[in-house]
mmCIF file of C-alpha atoms in Angstrom:
data_model
loop_
_atom_site.group_PDB
_atom_site.id
_atom_site.type_symbol
_atom_site.label_atom_id
_atom_site.label_comp_id
_atom_site.label_asym_id
_atom_site.label_seq_id
_atom_site.Cartn_x
_atom_site.Cartn_y
_atom_site.Cartn_z
ATOM 1 C CA UNK A 188 27.268 43.772 57.664
ATOM 2 C CA UNK A 189 31.029 44.284 58.010
ATOM 3 C CA UNK A 190 31.946 47.220 60.251
ATOM 4 C CA UNK A 191 34.350 49.976 59.212
ATOM 5 C CA UNK A 192 36.727 48.938 62.010
ATOM 6 C CA UNK A 193 36.914 45.404 60.638
ATOM 7 C CA UNK A 194 37.500 46.696 57.109
ATOM 8 C CA UNK A 195 40.158 49.092 58.365
ATOM 9 C CA UNK A 196 42.314 46.439 59.977
ATOM 10 C CA UNK A 197 41.598 43.875 57.276
ATOM 11 C CA UNK A 198 42.794 46.291 54.585
ATOM 12 C CA UNK A 199 45.908 47.088 56.638
ATOM 13 C CA UNK A 200 46.770 43.411 57.019
ATOM 14 C CA UNK A 201 46.327 42.866 53.292
ATOM 15 C CA UNK A 202 48.497 45.928 52.564
ATOM 16 C CA UNK A 203 51.300 44.606 54.788
ATOM 17 C CA UNK A 204 51.144 41.214 53.088
ATOM 18 C CA UNK A 205 51.067 42.750 49.605
ATOM 19 C CA UNK A 206 53.960 45.163 50.253
ATOM 20 C CA UNK A 207 56.127 42.501 51.831
ATOM 21 C CA UNK A 208 55.298 39.774 49.315
ATOM 22 C CA UNK A 209 55.872 42.073 46.325
ATOM 23 C CA UNK A 210 59.345 43.185 47.396
ATOM 24 C CA UNK A 211 60.445 39.695 48.428
ATOM 25 C CA UNK A 212 59.111 37.897 45.352
ATOM 26 C CA UNK A 213 60.509 40.556 43.023
ATOM 27 C CA UNK A 214 63.905 40.304 44.727
ATOM 28 C CA UNK A 215 63.783 36.517 44.558
ATOM 29 C CA UNK A 216 62.813 36.566 40.882
ATOM 30 C CA UNK A 217 65.837 38.759 40.049
ATOM 31 C CA UNK A 218 68.521 36.819 41.944
ATOM 32 C CA UNK A 219 69.263 34.691 38.915
ATOM 33 C CA UNK A 220 70.007 31.241 40.319
ATOM 34 C CA UNK A 221 72.066 28.903 38.181
ATOM 35 C CA UNK A 222 70.008 27.063 35.598
ATOM 36 C CA UNK A 223 67.010 29.403 35.993
ATOM 37 C CA UNK A 224 66.657 31.876 33.079
ATOM 38 C CA UNK A 225 66.030 35.526 33.910
ATOM 39 C CA UNK A 226 62.978 37.135 32.375
ATOM 40 C CA UNK A 227 63.102 40.451 30.552
ATOM 41 C CA UNK A 228 62.120 43.278 32.878
ATOM 42 C CA UNK A 229 60.416 45.415 30.222
ATOM 43 C CA UNK A 230 57.988 42.594 29.402
ATOM 44 C CA UNK A 231 57.035 42.232 33.062
ATOM 45 C CA UNK A 232 56.283 45.967 33.215
ATOM 46 C CA UNK A 233 54.033 45.636 30.154
ATOM 47 C CA UNK A 234 52.182 42.669 31.658
ATOM 48 C CA UNK A 235 51.656 44.615 34.893
ATOM 49 C CA UNK A 236 50.075 47.506 32.997
ATOM 50 C CA UNK A 237 47.915 45.115 30.985
ATOM 51 C CA UNK A 238 46.700 43.495 34.216
ATOM 52 C CA UNK A 239 45.918 46.910 35.711
ATOM 53 C CA UNK A 240 44.012 47.824 32.564
ATOM 54 C CA UNK A 241 41.907 44.649 32.750
ATOM 55 C CA UNK A 242 41.201 45.199 36.456
ATOM 56 C CA UNK A 243 40.104 48.776 35.768
ATOM 57 C CA UNK A 244 37.808 47.652 32.929
ATOM 58 C CA UNK A 245 36.232 45.093 35.260
ATOM 59 C CA UNK A 246 35.809 47.764 37.929
ATOM 60 C CA UNK A 247 34.103 50.108 35.491
ATOM 61 C CA UNK A 248 31.844 47.297 34.262
ATOM 62 C CA UNK A 249 30.896 46.426 37.827
ATOM 63 C CA UNK A 250 30.146 50.052 38.633
ATOM 64 C CA UNK A 251 28.028 50.686 35.511
ATOM 65 C CA UNK A 252 26.361 47.250 35.606
ATOM 66 C CA UNK A 253 25.919 47.439 31.828
ATOM 67 C CA UNK A 254 28.215 46.495 28.960
ATOM 68 C CA UNK A 255 26.801 49.158 26.605
ATOM 69 C CA UNK A 256 27.126 51.829 29.267
ATOM 70 C CA UNK A 257 30.693 50.711 29.969
ATOM 71 C CA UNK A 258 31.636 50.940 26.285
ATOM 72 C CA UNK A 259 30.088 54.403 26.031
ATOM 73 C CA UNK A 260 31.967 55.557 29.122
ATOM 74 C CA UNK A 261 35.208 54.184 27.701
ATOM 75 C CA UNK A 262 34.704 55.979 24.385
ATOM 76 C CA UNK A 263 33.821 59.248 26.089
ATOM 77 C CA UNK A 264 36.667 58.966 28.598
ATOM 78 C CA UNK A 265 39.399 58.063 26.133
ATOM 79 C CA UNK A 266 38.443 59.571 22.760
ATOM 80 C CA UNK A 267 35.982 62.374 23.525
ATOM 81 C CA UNK A 268 38.395 63.651 26.181
ATOM 82 C CA UNK A 269 41.503 62.925 24.139
ATOM 83 C CA UNK A 270 43.342 66.011 25.365
ATOM 84 C CA UNK A 271 42.705 64.888 28.938
ATOM 85 C CA UNK A 272 44.067 61.437 28.107
ATOM 86 C CA UNK A 273 47.157 62.881 26.438
ATOM 87 C CA UNK A 274 47.927 64.922 29.549
ATOM 88 C CA UNK A 275 48.581 61.626 31.293
ATOM 89 C CA UNK A 276 51.394 60.782 28.884
ATOM 90 C CA UNK A 277 53.849 62.557 31.214
ATOM 91 C CA UNK A 278 53.106 60.469 34.343
ATOM 92 C CA UNK A 279 52.669 57.377 32.151
ATOM 93 C CA UNK A 280 56.235 57.746 30.851
ATOM 94 C CA UNK A 281 57.506 58.392 34.373
ATOM 95 C CA UNK A 282 55.637 55.443 35.862
ATOM 96 C CA UNK A 283 56.974 53.127 33.161
ATOM 97 C CA UNK A 284 60.537 54.292 33.807
ATOM 98 C CA UNK A 285 59.937 54.058 37.542
ATOM 99 C CA UNK A 286 58.684 50.477 37.367
ATOM 100 C CA UNK A 287 61.743 49.473 35.347
ATOM 101 C CA UNK A 288 63.975 51.209 37.884
ATOM 102 C CA UNK A 289 62.412 49.252 40.751
ATOM 103 C CA UNK A 290 63.342 46.002 39.017
ATOM 104 C CA UNK A 291 66.896 47.315 38.582
ATOM 105 C CA UNK A 292 67.040 48.308 42.253
ATOM 106 C CA UNK A 293 65.874 44.927 43.523
ATOM 107 C CA UNK A 294 68.291 43.186 41.168
ATOM 108 C CA UNK A 295 71.109 44.906 43.037
ATOM 109 C CA UNK A 296 69.868 45.381 46.609
ATOM 110 C CA UNK A 297 68.379 43.168 49.263
ATOM 111 C CA UNK A 298 64.695 43.648 50.070
ATOM 112 C CA UNK A 299 65.278 45.291 53.465
ATOM 113 C CA UNK A 300 67.642 47.989 52.166
ATOM 114 C CA UNK A 301 65.304 48.629 49.248
ATOM 115 C CA UNK A 302 62.249 49.023 51.508
ATOM 116 C CA UNK A 303 63.959 51.507 53.805
ATOM 117 C CA UNK A 304 65.635 53.592 51.097
ATOM 118 C CA UNK A 305 62.477 53.762 48.982
ATOM 119 C CA UNK A 306 60.785 55.743 51.750
ATOM 120 C CA UNK A 307 62.634 58.753 50.306
ATOM 121 C CA UNK A 308 59.596 59.040 48.015
ATOM 122 C CA UNK A 309 57.968 60.814 50.976
ATOM 123 C CA UNK A 310 60.636 63.511 50.703
ATOM 124 C CA UNK A 311 60.417 63.951 46.927
ATOM 125 C CA UNK A 312 56.611 64.034 47.005
ATOM 126 C CA UNK A 313 56.625 66.648 49.755
ATOM 127 C CA UNK A 314 59.074 68.857 47.857
ATOM 128 C CA UNK A 315 57.134 68.638 44.587
ATOM 129 C CA UNK A 316 53.840 69.334 46.391
ATOM 130 C CA UNK A 317 55.359 72.501 47.833
ATOM 131 C CA UNK A 318 56.783 73.588 44.466
ATOM 132 C CA UNK A 319 53.868 72.654 42.192
ATOM 133 C CA UNK A 320 50.813 72.815 44.449
ATOM 134 C CA UNK A 321 51.971 75.544 46.859
ATOM 135 C CA UNK A 322 51.181 73.209 49.731
ATOM 136 C CA UNK A 323 52.242 74.385 53.173
ATOM 137 C CA UNK A 324 54.029 71.961 55.502
ATOM 138 C CA UNK A 325 54.188 72.535 59.227
ATOM 139 C CA UNK A 326 57.416 72.369 61.239
ATOM 140 C CA UNK A 327 56.778 68.770 62.307
ATOM 141 C CA UNK A 328 56.604 67.584 58.705
ATOM 142 C CA UNK A 329 59.762 69.471 57.758
ATOM 143 C CA UNK A 330 61.525 67.955 60.769
ATOM 144 C CA UNK A 331 60.383 64.479 59.722
ATOM 145 C CA UNK A 332 61.817 65.041 56.230
ATOM 146 C CA UNK A 333 65.190 66.018 57.696
ATOM 147 C CA UNK A 334 65.121 62.916 59.910
ATOM 148 C CA UNK A 335 64.256 60.817 56.854
ATOM 149 C CA UNK A 336 67.271 62.074 54.876
ATOM 150 C CA UNK A 337 69.552 61.433 57.843
ATOM 151 C CA UNK A 338 68.078 57.960 58.341
ATOM 152 C CA UNK A 339 68.536 56.844 54.729
ATOM 153 C CA UNK A 340 72.131 58.106 54.824
ATOM 154 C CA UNK A 341 72.711 55.896 57.876
ATOM 155 C CA UNK A 342 71.225 52.874 56.124
ATOM 156 C CA UNK A 343 73.597 53.376 53.193
ATOM 157 C CA UNK A 344 76.621 53.928 55.412
ATOM 158 C CA UNK A 345 79.353 51.522 54.237
ATOM 159 C CA UNK A 346 80.521 48.821 56.590
ATOM 160 C CA UNK A 347 83.056 46.103 55.979
ATOM 161 C CA UNK A 348 81.011 43.698 58.068
ATOM 162 C CA UNK A 349 77.899 44.032 55.910
ATOM 163 C CA UNK A 350 79.249 42.441 52.771
ATOM 164 C CA UNK A 351 77.930 39.033 51.931
ATOM 165 C CA UNK A 352 79.514 36.238 49.970
ATOM 166 C CA UNK A 353 78.038 36.001 46.515
ATOM 167 C CA UNK A 354 76.585 32.682 45.416
ATOM 168 C CA UNK A 355 78.546 31.666 42.276
ATOM 169 C CA UNK A 356 75.263 30.811 40.560
ATOM 170 C CA UNK A 357 73.660 34.181 41.258
ATOM 171 C CA UNK A 358 73.705 37.251 39.078
ATOM 172 C CA UNK A 359 76.340 39.777 40.164
ATOM 173 C CA UNK A 360 74.968 42.924 41.771
ATOM 174 C CA UNK A 361 76.059 46.519 42.343
ATOM 175 C CA UNK A 362 74.720 48.390 45.391
ATOM 176 C CA UNK A 363 75.646 51.719 43.770
ATOM 177 C CA UNK A 364 73.446 50.960 40.760
ATOM 178 C CA UNK A 365 70.670 49.780 43.080
ATOM 179 C CA UNK A 366 70.692 52.943 45.207
ATOM 180 C CA UNK A 367 70.899 55.131 42.109
ATOM 181 C CA UNK A 368 67.851 53.381 40.655
ATOM 182 C CA UNK A 369 65.900 53.933 43.888
ATOM 183 C CA UNK A 370 66.768 57.628 43.998
ATOM 184 C CA UNK A 371 65.610 58.131 40.406
ATOM 185 C CA UNK A 372 62.443 56.132 41.130
ATOM 186 C CA UNK A 373 61.711 58.335 44.147
ATOM 187 C CA UNK A 374 62.023 61.490 42.045
ATOM 188 C CA UNK A 375 59.762 59.972 39.397
ATOM 189 C CA UNK A 376 57.235 58.872 42.006
ATOM 190 C CA UNK A 377 57.113 62.286 43.663
ATOM 191 C CA UNK A 378 56.734 64.310 40.482
ATOM 192 C CA UNK A 379 54.226 62.033 38.750
ATOM 193 C CA UNK A 380 52.043 61.743 41.842
ATOM 194 C CA UNK A 381 51.864 65.505 42.342
ATOM 195 C CA UNK A 382 51.343 66.049 38.589
ATOM 196 C CA UNK A 383 48.325 63.719 38.622
ATOM 197 C CA UNK A 384 46.961 65.434 41.712
ATOM 198 C CA UNK A 385 47.178 68.782 39.942
ATOM 199 C CA UNK A 386 45.295 67.360 36.946
ATOM 200 C CA UNK A 387 42.592 65.925 39.195
ATOM 201 C CA UNK A 388 41.873 69.368 40.599
ATOM 202 C CA UNK A 389 40.810 70.450 37.116
ATOM 203 C CA UNK A 390 38.837 67.346 36.143
ATOM 204 C CA UNK A 391 35.727 65.441 37.185
ATOM 205 C CA UNK A 392 36.750 62.223 35.427
ATOM 206 C CA UNK A 393 35.740 59.098 37.336
ATOM 207 C CA UNK A 394 38.279 57.019 39.202
ATOM 208 C CA UNK A 395 38.038 53.986 36.927
ATOM 209 C CA UNK A 396 38.259 56.022 33.718
ATOM 210 C CA UNK A 397 41.332 57.822 35.042
ATOM 211 C CA UNK A 398 42.972 54.505 35.842
ATOM 212 C CA UNK A 399 42.128 53.133 32.399
ATOM 213 C CA UNK A 400 43.629 56.226 30.767
ATOM 214 C CA UNK A 401 46.824 55.827 32.779
ATOM 215 C CA UNK A 402 47.156 52.095 32.196
ATOM 216 C CA UNK A 403 46.469 52.422 28.471
ATOM 217 C CA UNK A 404 49.104 55.117 28.026
ATOM 218 C CA UNK A 405 51.598 53.185 30.162
ATOM 219 C CA UNK A 406 50.895 50.018 28.181
ATOM 220 C CA UNK A 407 51.781 51.622 24.853
ATOM 221 C CA UNK A 408 54.862 53.286 26.328
ATOM 222 C CA UNK A 409 55.926 49.989 27.890
ATOM 223 C CA UNK A 410 55.592 48.196 24.560
ATOM 224 C CA UNK A 411 57.700 50.914 22.945
ATOM 225 C CA UNK A 412 60.287 50.292 25.667
ATOM 226 C CA UNK A 413 60.334 46.583 24.837
ATOM 227 C CA UNK A 414 60.883 47.386 21.170
ATOM 228 C CA UNK A 415 63.541 49.988 21.932
ATOM 229 C CA UNK A 416 65.684 48.128 24.456
ATOM 230 C CA UNK A 417 64.877 44.419 24.402
ATOM 231 C CA UNK A 418 63.471 43.610 20.970
ATOM 232 C CA UNK A 419 66.403 41.417 19.923
ATOM 233 C CA UNK A 420 66.109 39.288 23.072
ATOM 234 C CA UNK A 421 62.311 39.098 22.831
ATOM 235 C CA UNK A 422 62.317 38.177 19.142
ATOM 236 C CA UNK A 423 64.965 35.509 19.716
ATOM 237 C CA UNK A 424 63.682 33.926 22.943
ATOM 238 C CA UNK A 425 60.050 34.981 23.107
ATOM 239 C CA UNK A 426 58.063 37.546 25.088
ATOM 240 C CA UNK A 427 57.498 35.220 28.051
ATOM 241 C CA UNK A 428 60.990 33.747 28.227
ATOM 242 C CA UNK A 429 62.002 33.104 31.839
ATOM 243 C CA UNK A 430 58.468 33.496 33.198
ATOM 244 C CA UNK A 431 57.532 31.310 36.141
ATOM 245 C CA UNK A 432 54.873 31.243 38.833
ATOM 246 C CA UNK A 433 57.032 33.659 40.841
ATOM 247 C CA UNK A 434 57.142 36.176 37.991
ATOM 248 C CA UNK A 435 53.381 35.899 37.468
ATOM 249 C CA UNK A 436 52.932 36.511 41.206
ATOM 250 C CA UNK A 437 55.092 39.660 40.971
ATOM 251 C CA UNK A 438 52.974 40.985 38.082
ATOM 252 C CA UNK A 439 49.699 40.355 39.939
ATOM 253 C CA UNK A 440 50.964 41.839 43.213
ATOM 254 C CA UNK A 441 52.072 45.004 41.426
ATOM 255 C CA UNK A 442 48.774 45.286 39.578
ATOM 256 C CA UNK A 443 46.526 44.947 42.646
ATOM 257 C CA UNK A 444 48.717 47.041 44.955
ATOM 258 C CA UNK A 445 46.975 50.302 44.122
ATOM 259 C CA UNK A 446 43.555 48.824 44.852
ATOM 260 C CA UNK A 447 44.741 47.808 48.302
ATOM 261 C CA UNK A 448 46.213 51.243 49.041
ATOM 262 C CA UNK A 449 42.950 52.846 47.962
ATOM 263 C CA UNK A 450 41.041 50.580 50.365
ATOM 264 C CA UNK A 451 43.393 51.467 53.220
ATOM 265 C CA UNK A 452 43.017 55.198 52.583
ATOM 266 C CA UNK A 453 39.237 54.798 52.471
ATOM 267 C CA UNK A 454 38.917 53.022 55.804
ATOM 268 C CA UNK A 455 42.088 54.089 57.633
ATOM 269 C CA UNK A 456 44.435 57.083 57.673
ATOM 270 C CA UNK A 457 48.048 58.009 56.987
ATOM 271 C CA UNK A 458 49.234 57.013 60.462
ATOM 272 C CA UNK A 459 47.886 53.484 60.139
ATOM 273 C CA UNK A 460 49.235 53.295 56.589
ATOM 274 C CA UNK A 461 52.615 54.333 57.989
ATOM 275 C CA UNK A 462 52.329 51.576 60.562
ATOM 276 C CA UNK A 463 51.636 49.070 57.789
ATOM 277 C CA UNK A 464 54.693 50.308 55.871
ATOM 278 C CA UNK A 465 56.842 49.978 58.989
ATOM 279 C CA UNK A 466 55.643 46.454 59.673
ATOM 280 C CA UNK A 467 56.338 45.555 56.050
ATOM 281 C CA UNK A 468 59.935 46.785 56.432
ATOM 282 C CA UNK A 469 60.409 44.637 59.550
ATOM 283 C CA UNK A 470 58.954 41.556 57.862
ATOM 284 C CA UNK A 471 61.064 42.075 54.721
ATOM 285 C CA UNK A 472 64.201 42.356 56.847
ATOM 286 C CA UNK A 473 63.304 39.192 58.749
ATOM 287 C CA UNK A 474 62.657 37.119 55.620
ATOM 288 C CA UNK A 475 65.731 38.516 53.822
ATOM 289 C CA UNK A 476 67.957 37.564 56.733
ATOM 290 C CA UNK A 477 66.572 34.142 57.634
ATOM 291 C CA UNK A 478 65.297 32.793 54.315
ATOM 292 C CA UNK A 479 66.899 34.607 51.385
ATOM 293 C CA UNK A 480 70.233 34.958 53.223
ATOM 294 C CA UNK A 481 71.147 38.094 51.272
ATOM 295 C CA UNK A 482 70.862 40.588 54.108
ATOM 296 C CA UNK A 483 73.187 41.065 57.081
ATOM 297 C CA UNK A 484 72.063 44.037 59.192
ATOM 298 C CA UNK A 485 74.583 46.438 60.665
ATOM 299 C CA UNK A 486 74.089 48.850 63.522
ATOM 300 C CA UNK A 487 73.950 51.643 60.961
ATOM 301 C CA UNK A 488 71.063 49.877 59.242
ATOM 302 C CA UNK A 489 69.213 49.292 62.522
ATOM 303 C CA UNK A 490 69.574 52.928 63.569
ATOM 304 C CA UNK A 491 68.686 54.213 60.115
ATOM 305 C CA UNK A 492 65.635 51.979 59.809
ATOM 306 C CA UNK A 493 64.437 53.087 63.249
ATOM 307 C CA UNK A 494 64.690 56.741 62.240
ATOM 308 C CA UNK A 495 62.905 56.012 58.950
ATOM 309 C CA UNK A 496 59.994 54.501 60.878
ATOM 310 C CA UNK A 497 59.961 57.535 63.180
ATOM 311 C CA UNK A 498 59.974 59.948 60.236
ATOM 312 C CA UNK A 499 57.157 58.018 58.563
ATOM 313 C CA UNK A 500 54.964 58.292 61.649
ATOM 314 C CA UNK A 501 55.735 61.974 62.170
ATOM 315 C CA UNK A 502 55.000 62.855 58.553
ATOM 316 C CA UNK A 503 51.752 60.884 58.668
ATOM 317 C CA UNK A 504 50.383 62.884 61.592
ATOM 318 C CA UNK A 505 47.581 65.164 60.403
ATOM 319 C CA UNK A 506 48.110 68.903 60.316
ATOM 320 C CA UNK A 507 45.476 71.646 60.272
ATOM 321 C CA UNK A 508 44.234 72.127 56.713
ATOM 322 C CA UNK A 509 45.329 75.466 55.305
ATOM 323 C CA UNK A 510 44.088 74.847 51.787
ATOM 324 C CA UNK A 511 41.273 73.083 49.989
ATOM 325 C CA UNK A 512 43.404 70.738 47.924
ATOM 326 C CA UNK A 513 42.487 67.059 47.753
ATOM 327 C CA UNK A 514 43.847 64.744 50.428
ATOM 328 C CA UNK A 515 46.975 62.933 49.267
ATOM 329 C CA UNK A 516 48.661 59.907 50.765
ATOM 330 C CA UNK A 517 52.334 59.631 51.679
ATOM 331 C CA UNK A 518 53.352 58.915 48.103
ATOM 332 C CA UNK A 519 51.680 62.130 46.990
ATOM 333 C CA UNK A 520 48.922 60.406 45.048
ATOM 334 C CA UNK A 521 45.397 61.492 45.569
ATOM 335 C CA UNK A 522 43.492 58.554 47.021
ATOM 336 C CA UNK A 523 41.640 57.962 43.765
ATOM 337 C CA UNK A 524 44.821 57.631 41.743
ATOM 338 C CA UNK A 525 46.100 54.818 43.936
ATOM 339 C CA UNK A 526 43.792 52.328 42.260
ATOM 340 C CA UNK A 527 46.312 51.982 39.536
ATOM 341 C CA UNK A 528 49.622 53.325 40.740
ATOM 342 C CA UNK A 529 51.713 52.912 43.785
ATOM 343 C CA UNK A 530 55.025 54.364 43.680
#
């Protein structure tokens, strides 16, 4: 029998590996080395949603232990509760846009800068939870949010010494576009997470059904995005043009990420999850500097990253519960919703 302590630290280790590997492999897949074709981002987003959908179906089948029961649950969850499913169209659209934005961000920023700046999702989630859920934050959490804003500003502080020489074979990048994409993704992450939490308060739908609803909606929206923005490229070169083992790894890592977060929140807490996030930032910085050679830290980055880690720990400290709303993690998603989405 595996103890809870063992599961807690095992899930944290897996979360660190998943977070770090996802950012690094995604960044590597978007560098565009000479002679290596770039895949179409919108198709990768669709494949991620399809993988999440399959995982959720398997989870529901495992839970019900019956194919007929699973099919009945799917019909009831999707068609009998059609209005409930349609409510998820809003976060589904936002998640699809958000996932595309993350690819844009990592096409233009190194993994370390991305990891640190993306922690602004804590700020956007907190603000939306106050506005939409009337959640009360204590002074420590507000202070941590102020520190977080200051820290990310430091990370983005321009420095002539931080520029790197571009490899002639690599795709050109724009830090401004990268940061803009992250900021939009953080807003999307915060709003969609809080929106789903608000829906969950009014519904008793099971975790797996909710994830299937989300993935199904996101899948159709993603396919519409392919048709709208990349259909000419897809029809000319094929849906899987530019795919490699690295791209497949990115898709799988994104798809299973929510399952790992859910496991962490089941066996651990926000402080340990914050520790895992911090360790992931350190590892991403190390690999970016020594192996990808696309990251040259400045003192502004070091100071900013330190303050980001501090803000993450402070925000993760528990506060006395003043309401009966469901527990949410640092991204604002109720624990159950993390099976499918991480933002």
